[in-house]
Each structure stands twice: as C-alpha cells, then as structure tokens.
Short mmCIF file of C-alpha atoms and ligand atoms in Angstrom, two decimals:
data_model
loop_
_atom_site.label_atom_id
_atom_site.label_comp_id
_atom_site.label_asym_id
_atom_site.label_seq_id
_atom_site.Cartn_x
_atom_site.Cartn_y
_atom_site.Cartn_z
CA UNK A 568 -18.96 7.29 -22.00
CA UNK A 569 -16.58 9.50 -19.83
CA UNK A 570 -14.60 12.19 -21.19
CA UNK A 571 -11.21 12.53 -19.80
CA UNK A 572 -12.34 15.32 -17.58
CA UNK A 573 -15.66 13.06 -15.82
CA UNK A 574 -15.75 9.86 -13.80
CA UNK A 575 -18.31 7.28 -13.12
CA UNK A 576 -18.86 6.77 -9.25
CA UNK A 577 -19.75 3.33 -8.51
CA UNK A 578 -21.00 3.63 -4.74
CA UNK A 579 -21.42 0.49 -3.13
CA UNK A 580 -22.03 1.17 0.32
CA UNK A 581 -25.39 0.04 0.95
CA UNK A 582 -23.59 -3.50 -0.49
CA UNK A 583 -20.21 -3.68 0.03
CA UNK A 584 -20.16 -1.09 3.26
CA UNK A 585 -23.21 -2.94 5.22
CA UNK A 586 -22.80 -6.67 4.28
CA UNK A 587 -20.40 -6.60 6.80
CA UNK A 588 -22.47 -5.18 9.86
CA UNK A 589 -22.83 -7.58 12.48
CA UNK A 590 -25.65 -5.74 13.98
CA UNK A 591 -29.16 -6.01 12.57
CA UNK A 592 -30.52 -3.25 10.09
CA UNK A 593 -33.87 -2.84 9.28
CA UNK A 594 -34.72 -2.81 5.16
CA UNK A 595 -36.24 0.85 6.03
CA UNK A 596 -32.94 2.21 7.06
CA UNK A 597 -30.89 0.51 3.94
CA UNK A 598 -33.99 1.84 1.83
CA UNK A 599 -33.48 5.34 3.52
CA UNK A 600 -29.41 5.19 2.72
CA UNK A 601 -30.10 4.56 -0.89
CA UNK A 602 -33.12 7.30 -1.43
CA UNK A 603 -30.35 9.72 0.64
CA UNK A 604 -27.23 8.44 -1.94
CA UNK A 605 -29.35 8.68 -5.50
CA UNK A 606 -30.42 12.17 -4.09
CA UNK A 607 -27.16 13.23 -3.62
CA UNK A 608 -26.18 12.36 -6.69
CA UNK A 609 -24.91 9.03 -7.46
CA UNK A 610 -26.07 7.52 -10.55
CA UNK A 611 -24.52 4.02 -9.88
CA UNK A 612 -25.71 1.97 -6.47
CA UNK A 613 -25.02 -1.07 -5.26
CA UNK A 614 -28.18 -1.48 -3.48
CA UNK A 615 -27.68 -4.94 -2.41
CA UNK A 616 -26.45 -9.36 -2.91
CA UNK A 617 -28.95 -11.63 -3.44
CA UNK A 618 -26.23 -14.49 -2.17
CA UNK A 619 -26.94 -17.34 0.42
CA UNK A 620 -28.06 -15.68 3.11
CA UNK A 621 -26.36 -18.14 5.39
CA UNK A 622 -22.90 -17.08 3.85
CA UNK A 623 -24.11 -13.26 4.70
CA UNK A 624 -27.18 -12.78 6.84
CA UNK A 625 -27.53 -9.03 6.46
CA UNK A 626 -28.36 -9.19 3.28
CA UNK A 627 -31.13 -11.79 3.38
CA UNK A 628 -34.02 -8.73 2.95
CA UNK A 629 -32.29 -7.12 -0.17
CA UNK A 630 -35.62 -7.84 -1.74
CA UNK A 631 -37.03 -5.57 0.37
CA UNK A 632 -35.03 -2.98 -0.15
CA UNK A 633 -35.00 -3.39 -4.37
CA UNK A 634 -38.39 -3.12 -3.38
CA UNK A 635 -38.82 -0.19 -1.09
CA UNK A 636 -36.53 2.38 -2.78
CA UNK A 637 -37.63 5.13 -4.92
CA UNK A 638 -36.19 4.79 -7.93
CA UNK A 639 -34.89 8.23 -9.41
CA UNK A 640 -34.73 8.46 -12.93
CA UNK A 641 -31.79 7.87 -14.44
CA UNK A 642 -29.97 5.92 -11.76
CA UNK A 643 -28.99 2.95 -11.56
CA UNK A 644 -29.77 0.35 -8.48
CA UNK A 645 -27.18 -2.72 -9.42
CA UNK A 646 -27.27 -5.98 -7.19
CA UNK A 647 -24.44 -8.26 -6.80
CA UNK A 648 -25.13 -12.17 -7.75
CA UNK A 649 -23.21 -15.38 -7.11
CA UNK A 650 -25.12 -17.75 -9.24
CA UNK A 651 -28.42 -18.33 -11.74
CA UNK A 652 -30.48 -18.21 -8.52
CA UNK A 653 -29.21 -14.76 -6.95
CA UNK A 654 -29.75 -13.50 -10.30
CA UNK A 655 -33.51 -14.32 -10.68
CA UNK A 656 -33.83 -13.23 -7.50
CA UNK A 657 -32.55 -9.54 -8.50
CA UNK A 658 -34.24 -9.33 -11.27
CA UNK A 659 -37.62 -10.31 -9.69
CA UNK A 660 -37.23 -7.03 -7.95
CA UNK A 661 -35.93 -4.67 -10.91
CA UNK A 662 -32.56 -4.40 -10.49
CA UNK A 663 -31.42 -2.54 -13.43
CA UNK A 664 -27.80 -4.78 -13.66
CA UNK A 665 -25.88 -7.17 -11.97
CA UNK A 666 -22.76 -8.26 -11.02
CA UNK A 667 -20.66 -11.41 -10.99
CA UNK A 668 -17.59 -11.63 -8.98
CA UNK A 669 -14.73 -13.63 -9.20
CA UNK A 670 -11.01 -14.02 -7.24
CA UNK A 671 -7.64 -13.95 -8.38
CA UNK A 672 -6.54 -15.81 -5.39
CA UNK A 673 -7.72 -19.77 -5.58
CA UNK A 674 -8.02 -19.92 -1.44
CA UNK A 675 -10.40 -16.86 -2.14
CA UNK A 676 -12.57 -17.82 -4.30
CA UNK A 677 -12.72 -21.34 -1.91
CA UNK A 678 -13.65 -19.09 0.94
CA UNK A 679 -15.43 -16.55 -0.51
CA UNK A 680 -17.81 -18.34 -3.57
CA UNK A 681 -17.00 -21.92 -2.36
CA UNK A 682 -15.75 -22.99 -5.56
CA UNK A 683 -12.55 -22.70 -8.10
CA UNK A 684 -11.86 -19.76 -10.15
CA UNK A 685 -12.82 -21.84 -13.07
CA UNK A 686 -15.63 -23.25 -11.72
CA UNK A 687 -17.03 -19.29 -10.84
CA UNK A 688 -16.32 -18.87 -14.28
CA UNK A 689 -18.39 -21.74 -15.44
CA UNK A 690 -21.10 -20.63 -12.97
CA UNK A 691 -21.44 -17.32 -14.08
CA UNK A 692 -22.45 -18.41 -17.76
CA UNK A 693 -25.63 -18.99 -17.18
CA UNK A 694 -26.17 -15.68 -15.72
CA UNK A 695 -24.34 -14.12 -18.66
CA UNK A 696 -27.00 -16.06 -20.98
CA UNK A 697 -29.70 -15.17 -19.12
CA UNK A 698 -28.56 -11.64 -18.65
CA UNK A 699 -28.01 -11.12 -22.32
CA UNK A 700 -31.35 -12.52 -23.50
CA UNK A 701 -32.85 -9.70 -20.88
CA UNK A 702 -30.84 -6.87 -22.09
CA UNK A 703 -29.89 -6.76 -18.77
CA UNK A 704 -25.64 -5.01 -18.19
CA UNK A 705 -23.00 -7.46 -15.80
CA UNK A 706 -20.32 -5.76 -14.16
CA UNK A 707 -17.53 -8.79 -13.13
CA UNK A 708 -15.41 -7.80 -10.27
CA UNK A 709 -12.04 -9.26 -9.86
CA UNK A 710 -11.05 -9.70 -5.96
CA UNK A 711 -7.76 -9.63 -4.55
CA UNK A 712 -6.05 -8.10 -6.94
CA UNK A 713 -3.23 -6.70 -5.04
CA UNK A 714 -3.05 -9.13 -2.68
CA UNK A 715 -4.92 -12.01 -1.29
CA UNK A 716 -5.70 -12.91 2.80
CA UNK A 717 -4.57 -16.29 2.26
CA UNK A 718 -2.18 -16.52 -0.13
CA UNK A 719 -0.71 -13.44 0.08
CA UNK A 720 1.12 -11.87 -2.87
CA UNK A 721 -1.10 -12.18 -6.80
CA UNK A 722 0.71 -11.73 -9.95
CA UNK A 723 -0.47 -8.98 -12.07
CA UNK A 724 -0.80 -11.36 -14.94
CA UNK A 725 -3.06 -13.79 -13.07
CA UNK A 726 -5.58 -10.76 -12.49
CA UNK A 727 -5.61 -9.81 -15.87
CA UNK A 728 -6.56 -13.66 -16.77
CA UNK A 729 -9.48 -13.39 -14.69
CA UNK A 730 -10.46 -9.77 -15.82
CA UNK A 731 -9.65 -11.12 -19.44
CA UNK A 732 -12.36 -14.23 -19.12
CA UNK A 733 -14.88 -11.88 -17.53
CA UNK A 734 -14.53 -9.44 -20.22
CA UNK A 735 -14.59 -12.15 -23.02
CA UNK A 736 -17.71 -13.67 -20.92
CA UNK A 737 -19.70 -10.50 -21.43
CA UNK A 738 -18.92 -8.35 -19.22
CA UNK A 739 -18.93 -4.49 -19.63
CA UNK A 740 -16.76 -3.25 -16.87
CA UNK A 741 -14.54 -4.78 -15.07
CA UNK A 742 -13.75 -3.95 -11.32
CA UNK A 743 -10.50 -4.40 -9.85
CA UNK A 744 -10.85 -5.41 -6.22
CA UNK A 745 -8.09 -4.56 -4.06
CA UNK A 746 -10.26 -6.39 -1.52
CA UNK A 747 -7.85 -6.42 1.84
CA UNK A 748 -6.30 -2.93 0.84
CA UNK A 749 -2.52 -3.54 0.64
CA UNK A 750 -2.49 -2.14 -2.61
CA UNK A 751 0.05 0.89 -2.71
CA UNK A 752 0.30 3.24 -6.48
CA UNK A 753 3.38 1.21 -7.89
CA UNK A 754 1.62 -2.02 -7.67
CA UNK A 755 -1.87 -0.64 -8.70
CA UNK A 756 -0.30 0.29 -11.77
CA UNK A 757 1.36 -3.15 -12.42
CA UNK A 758 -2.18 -3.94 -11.96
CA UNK A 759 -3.68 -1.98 -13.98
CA UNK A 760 -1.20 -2.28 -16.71
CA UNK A 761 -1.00 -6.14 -16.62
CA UNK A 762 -5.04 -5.39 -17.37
CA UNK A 763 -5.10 -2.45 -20.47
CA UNK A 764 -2.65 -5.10 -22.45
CA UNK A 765 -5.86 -7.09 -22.74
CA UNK A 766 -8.83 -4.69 -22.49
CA UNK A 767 -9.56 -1.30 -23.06
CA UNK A 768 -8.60 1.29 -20.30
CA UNK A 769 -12.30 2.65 -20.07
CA UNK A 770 -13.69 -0.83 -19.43
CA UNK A 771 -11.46 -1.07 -16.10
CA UNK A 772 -12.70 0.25 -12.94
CA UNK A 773 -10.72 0.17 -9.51
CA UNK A 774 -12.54 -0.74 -6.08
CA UNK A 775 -10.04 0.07 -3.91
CA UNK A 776 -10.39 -0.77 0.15
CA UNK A 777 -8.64 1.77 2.06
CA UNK A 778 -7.31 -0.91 4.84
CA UNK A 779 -3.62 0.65 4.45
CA UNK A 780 -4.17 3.75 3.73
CA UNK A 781 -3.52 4.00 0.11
CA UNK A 782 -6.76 3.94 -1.37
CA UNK A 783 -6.83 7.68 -2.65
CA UNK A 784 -3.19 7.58 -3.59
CA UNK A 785 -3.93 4.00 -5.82
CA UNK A 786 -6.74 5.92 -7.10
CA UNK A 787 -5.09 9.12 -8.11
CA UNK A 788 -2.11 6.79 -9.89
CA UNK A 789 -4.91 5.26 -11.57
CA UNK A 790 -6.15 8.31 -12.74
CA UNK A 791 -3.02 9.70 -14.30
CA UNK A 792 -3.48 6.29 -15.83
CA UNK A 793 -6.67 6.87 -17.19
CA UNK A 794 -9.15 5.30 -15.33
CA UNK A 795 -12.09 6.91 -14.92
CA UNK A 796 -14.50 4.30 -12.99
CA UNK A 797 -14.31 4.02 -9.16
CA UNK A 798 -16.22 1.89 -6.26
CA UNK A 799 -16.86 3.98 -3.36
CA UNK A 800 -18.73 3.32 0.01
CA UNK A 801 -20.66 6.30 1.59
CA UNK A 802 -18.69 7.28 5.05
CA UNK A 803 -16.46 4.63 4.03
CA UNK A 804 -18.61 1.64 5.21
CA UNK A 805 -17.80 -1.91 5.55
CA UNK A 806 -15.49 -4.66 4.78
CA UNK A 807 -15.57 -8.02 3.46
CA UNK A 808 -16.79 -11.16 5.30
CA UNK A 809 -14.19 -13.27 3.94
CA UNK A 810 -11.07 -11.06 4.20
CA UNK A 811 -10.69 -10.55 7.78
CA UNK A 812 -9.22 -7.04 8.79
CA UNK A 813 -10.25 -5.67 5.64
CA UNK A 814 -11.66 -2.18 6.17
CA UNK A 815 -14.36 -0.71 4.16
CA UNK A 816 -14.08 0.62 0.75
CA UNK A 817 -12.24 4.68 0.23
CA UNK A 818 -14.78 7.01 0.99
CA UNK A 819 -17.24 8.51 -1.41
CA UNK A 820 -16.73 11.87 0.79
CA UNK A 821 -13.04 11.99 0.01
CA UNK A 822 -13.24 10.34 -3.49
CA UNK A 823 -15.74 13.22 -4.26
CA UNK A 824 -13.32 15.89 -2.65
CA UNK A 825 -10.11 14.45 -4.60
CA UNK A 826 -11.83 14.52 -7.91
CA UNK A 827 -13.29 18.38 -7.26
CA UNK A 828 -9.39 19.58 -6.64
CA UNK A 829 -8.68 17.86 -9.77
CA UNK A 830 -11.85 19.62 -11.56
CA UNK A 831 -13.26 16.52 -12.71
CA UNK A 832 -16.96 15.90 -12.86
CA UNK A 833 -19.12 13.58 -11.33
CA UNK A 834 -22.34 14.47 -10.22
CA UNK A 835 -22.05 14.66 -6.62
CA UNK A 836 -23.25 17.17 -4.34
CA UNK A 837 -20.76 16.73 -1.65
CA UNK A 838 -22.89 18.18 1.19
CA UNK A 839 -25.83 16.16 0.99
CA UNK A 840 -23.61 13.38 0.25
CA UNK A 841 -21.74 13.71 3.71
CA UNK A 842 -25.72 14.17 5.39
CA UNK A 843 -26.52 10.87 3.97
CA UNK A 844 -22.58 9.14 5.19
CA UNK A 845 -24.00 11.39 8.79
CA UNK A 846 -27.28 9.67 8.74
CA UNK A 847 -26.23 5.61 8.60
CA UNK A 848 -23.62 6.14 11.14
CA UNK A 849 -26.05 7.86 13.09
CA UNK A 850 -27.81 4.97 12.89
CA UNK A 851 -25.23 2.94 12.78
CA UNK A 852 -23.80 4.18 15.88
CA UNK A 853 -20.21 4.49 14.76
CA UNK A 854 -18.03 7.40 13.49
CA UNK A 855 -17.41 8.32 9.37
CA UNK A 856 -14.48 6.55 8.33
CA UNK A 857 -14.15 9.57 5.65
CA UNK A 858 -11.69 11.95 6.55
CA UNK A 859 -13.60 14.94 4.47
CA UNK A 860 -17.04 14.25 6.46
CA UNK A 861 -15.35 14.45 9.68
CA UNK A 862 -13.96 17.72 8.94
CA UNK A 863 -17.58 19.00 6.73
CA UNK A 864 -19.28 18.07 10.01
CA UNK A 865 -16.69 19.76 12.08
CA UNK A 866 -16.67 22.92 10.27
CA UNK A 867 -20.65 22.93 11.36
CA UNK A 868 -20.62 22.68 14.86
P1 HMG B 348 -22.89 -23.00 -1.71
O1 HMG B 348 -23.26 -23.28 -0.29
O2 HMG B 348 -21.73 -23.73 -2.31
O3 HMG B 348 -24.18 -23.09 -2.65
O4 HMG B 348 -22.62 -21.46 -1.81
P2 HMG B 348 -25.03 -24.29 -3.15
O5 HMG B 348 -25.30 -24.01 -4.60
O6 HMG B 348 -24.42 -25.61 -2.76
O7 HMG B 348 -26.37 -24.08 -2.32
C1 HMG B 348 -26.43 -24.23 -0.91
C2 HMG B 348 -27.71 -23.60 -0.39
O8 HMG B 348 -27.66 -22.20 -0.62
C3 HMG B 348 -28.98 -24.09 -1.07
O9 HMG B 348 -30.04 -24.01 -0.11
C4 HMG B 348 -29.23 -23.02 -2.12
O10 HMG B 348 -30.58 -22.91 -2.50
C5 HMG B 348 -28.79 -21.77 -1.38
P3 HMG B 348 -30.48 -25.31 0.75
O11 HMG B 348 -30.79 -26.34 -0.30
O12 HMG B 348 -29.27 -25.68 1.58
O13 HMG B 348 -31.64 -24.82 1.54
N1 HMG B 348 -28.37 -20.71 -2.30
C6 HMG B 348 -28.92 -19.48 -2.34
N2 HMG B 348 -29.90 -18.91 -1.62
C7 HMG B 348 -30.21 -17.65 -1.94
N3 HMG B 348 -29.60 -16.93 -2.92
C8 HMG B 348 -28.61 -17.48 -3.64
C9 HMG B 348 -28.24 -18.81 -3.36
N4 HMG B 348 -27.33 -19.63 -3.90
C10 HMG B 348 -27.41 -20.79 -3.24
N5 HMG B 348 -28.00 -16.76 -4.60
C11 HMG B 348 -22.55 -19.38 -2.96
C12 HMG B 348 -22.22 -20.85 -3.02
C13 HMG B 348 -21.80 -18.67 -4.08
C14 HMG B 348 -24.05 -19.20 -3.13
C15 HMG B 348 -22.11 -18.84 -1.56
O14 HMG B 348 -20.76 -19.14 -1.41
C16 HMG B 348 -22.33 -17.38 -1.41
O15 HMG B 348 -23.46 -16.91 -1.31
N6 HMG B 348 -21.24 -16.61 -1.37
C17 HMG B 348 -21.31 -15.15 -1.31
C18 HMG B 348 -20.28 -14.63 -0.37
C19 HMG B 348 -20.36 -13.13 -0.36
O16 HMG B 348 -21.41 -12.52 -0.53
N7 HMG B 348 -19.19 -12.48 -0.14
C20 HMG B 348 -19.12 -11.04 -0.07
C21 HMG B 348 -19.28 -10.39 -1.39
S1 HMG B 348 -17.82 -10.45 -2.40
C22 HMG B 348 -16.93 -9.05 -1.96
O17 HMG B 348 -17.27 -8.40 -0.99
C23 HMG B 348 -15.77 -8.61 -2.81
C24 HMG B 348 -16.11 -7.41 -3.70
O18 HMG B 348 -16.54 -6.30 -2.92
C25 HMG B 348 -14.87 -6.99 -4.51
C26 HMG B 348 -13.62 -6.82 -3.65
O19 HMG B 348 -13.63 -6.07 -2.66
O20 HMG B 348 -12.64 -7.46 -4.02
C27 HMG B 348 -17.22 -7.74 -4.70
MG1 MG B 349 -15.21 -4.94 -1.84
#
C-alpha cells in the first residue's frame, strides 16, 4: 500500500520501450537491462509479452529472458499476455504477474488485439480463472485513453467502462494508457475522474507516453489527484507497434527526478538508474530520450 508521501514505479521498458525496436536484440542484452533496472531499484518490471510473435517479433525470446534474469528478492518481473496461451507461456517461466490489456478505442483493439473490446474482455476470462486458481496478481491496462490513432477523440466515460469491467474481472490495478501521448493535465483529469467514480483512486495507475510533451505535467496533475502508481520506460524507450508516431513511455530518469523535488519516495537510486538508461542506448545506438540523463551524463564529462 502507498502512503500519500510514496509511489509505486511500474517500469516497463524492457516491454513497452523495446517491443518496438526494429533492430535485433539479443536475450543477453534485455537480460542485462533488467539485472541493471532491479539493481537500481525498481521493484516492478515489465520484463517482457508472451504475444504472437508474428504481431511483434522482438519479443519472440521473452522466455529467454524470464529465464536468464536474476531475480532479486523482492521484485517483481511482470509479463504482459494477450490470451490463455501467452499466459501459460509466462508462467512456464516464473513470471511473478501478468497483465491483460484492453482499448478504449474499437479500431484499436481491431488493430492492436485483433478482436472487439468485448470480445478482449471475454478472452481475458480465462486468464483471470486461471490466474486466480494460481494466486497469481493481473494488472489490466486500458489503451488510448486520451485519445485513439484511429478514431481520434475517447470519452472519459467509455474508459472508465473498460477500466470498470477489468476491475470487476479481477483485476488489481488498473493502468491508464495514454498510448499515442496527446494527453494534456485537463483531460488526464477528466480521465482520471471519469475512473475514481467507479474504483478506488489507489487502484488507478497512469502510463503516460510522452509523444506531446505532457507526460510529466499529466503525471504531476495526477498526483495532486492522488495517484500514486506510474509506468515508466528506462531512457524513455519505445513506442507502440500499433500507434504509429507514438513515442516511448515518460522517462523513469525524469519521473524519478520529479518525484525527489516533490520528496516522495520510491526506491530509486537515480544514478545507477541513468547507468542502466546509458547502457541500452549504448547498445542501442541511439540517444536517452530522458531529459535528466542527458544532463546526469553531461554533468560527467
Ligand atoms: P490472432 O492472430 O487473432 O490470434 O492474434 P489467433 O488466436 O487467431 O492465433 C493465430 C496464431 O497466433 C496461432 O498460430 C496461435 O497459436 C498464435 P498458428 O496456428 O497460426 O501457427 N498465437 C500465439 N503465439 C504465441 N503466443 C501467444 C499467441 N496467441 C496466439 N500469446 C493476438 C491475437 C492477441 C494473439 C495478437 O493480436 C497479438 O499477439 N497481439 C499483441 C499485439 C501487441 O503486443 N501490441 C503491443 C502491446 S500493447 C501496448 O503496447 C499498449 C500498452 O503499453 C498500454 C498503452 O500504452 O496504452 C500495454
Ligand atoms: Mg504503452
């Protein structure tokens, strides 16, 4: 449970930052990128999908990764799942929860799950029943939530539908995907408010992309709001597959940085947290998309 003064980090980078890389990674760097993130800190990583790997090759070896990491006590290494069979794949390789995802937006979930957002609902219940029987936690994420590639604008009241039947399904968070970014604090908190009329406050979570921008602001409205659960990405990696022009995730540099000016607690060491966000774009061969490494690194040469 968070106290008003601590936050849960969610960090999904070696998910939701790489399953967007075009260019072939080898399970011993994503292995490396996940030791480097639990060391730093993080007590929450998305280590990997376990999805068709047609729909996204670079995450057809997340086995191998579930299965190379060292697993620090304490933290835990959550996998994202579309179906029954993604899920008995994670849990082959000990991932300690999963998580479901659904859309707001009808031409998303088409592109994204190929299927309605009823029919993801329907889907998911057999991972819910399996889940439960295992004592195993599901996170549902609701995409689009500010804003959808294809359809553009999303009422507030549609998301909280969606969040509402994910909730009601069994899930124990819920993460609010502003998946293409547009997102500004005013409509965040529609968002958000649409959302606590249904569920409790601490069960909502914002994943905010930072394609326009606003991802710290939404997430410092959000705050004042009183969430305290937010999805980061290491050097702010990534992007989704099906929401072109999406960038990746905010930061977990400048995330970390916002929430130590506001005193708030989290767990983070912010150096070696920028060394690992140095490290995969090193690798990588690309530049931190987070503001704060850039100027941690800067302030070292
Ligand atoms: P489908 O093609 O409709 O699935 O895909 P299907 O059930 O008809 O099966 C087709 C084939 O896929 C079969 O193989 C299945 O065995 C296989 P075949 O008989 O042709 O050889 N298959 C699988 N293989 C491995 N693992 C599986 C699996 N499932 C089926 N789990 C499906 C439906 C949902 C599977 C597909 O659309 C899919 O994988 N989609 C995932 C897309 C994705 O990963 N998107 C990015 C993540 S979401 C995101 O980034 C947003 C988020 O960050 C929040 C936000 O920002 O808003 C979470
Ligand atoms: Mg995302």
């Amino acid at each position: 449970m968070n106290t008003p003064q601590s936050v849960k980090i969610v960090e999904v980078g070696p998910r939701d930052g790489l399953q967007n890389e075009p260019q072939p990674i080898d399970a011993a760097d994503k292995i490396a990128l996940v030791n480097a993130l639990s060391e730093a800190g993080l007590q929450v990583i998305e280590a990997g999908s376990f999805v068709n790997p047609k729909w996204v090759p670079q995450m057809a070896g997340s086995e191998a990764v579930f299965e190379g990491i060292t697993r620090k006590p304490g933290v835990r290494y959550a996998a994202l799942t579309p179906n029954l069979k993604g899920y008995e794949r994670a849990i082959a390789v000990g991932a300690s929860e999963v998580a479901i995802f659904a859309a707001a937006s009808e031409a998303f979930s088409q592109k994204n799950i190929n299927c309605s957002i009823s029919e993801s609902i329907e889907r998911f219940a057999p991972i819910m029943d399996a889940a439960k029987a295992a004592n195993i936690p599901v996170r549902g994420y609701v995409s689009c939530v500010a804003g959808c590639p294809y359809e553009g604008d999303v009422a507030p009241a549609k998301v909280a539908e969606v969040a509402t039947q994910l909730y009601a399904a069994g899930c124990y968070e819920i993460s609010l995907g502003d998946t293409i970014g547009t997102g500004t604090p005013a409509s965040i908190e529609a968002v958000i408010n649409a959302c606590a009329v249904h569920l409790p406050m601490e069960k909502l979570a914002l994943h905010a992309h930072d394609t326009y921008g606003q991802a710290l602001a939404n997430i410092y409205r959000a705050i004042q709001l009183g969430v305290r659960v937010f999805d980061s990405s290491v050097a702010g990696l990534g992007g989704c597959p099906y929401a072109k022009g999406a960038s990746g995730n905010v930061a977990t540099e400048d995330l970390v940085y916002l929430l130590n000016g506001l005193g708030m607690s989290h767990g983070v060491d912010l150096n070696r947290l920028a060394q690992a966000g140095q490290a995969i774009c090193a690798q990588l061969g690309r530049h931190s998309q987070s503001k704060v490494a850039r100027a941690l690194a800067a302030k070292c040469t």
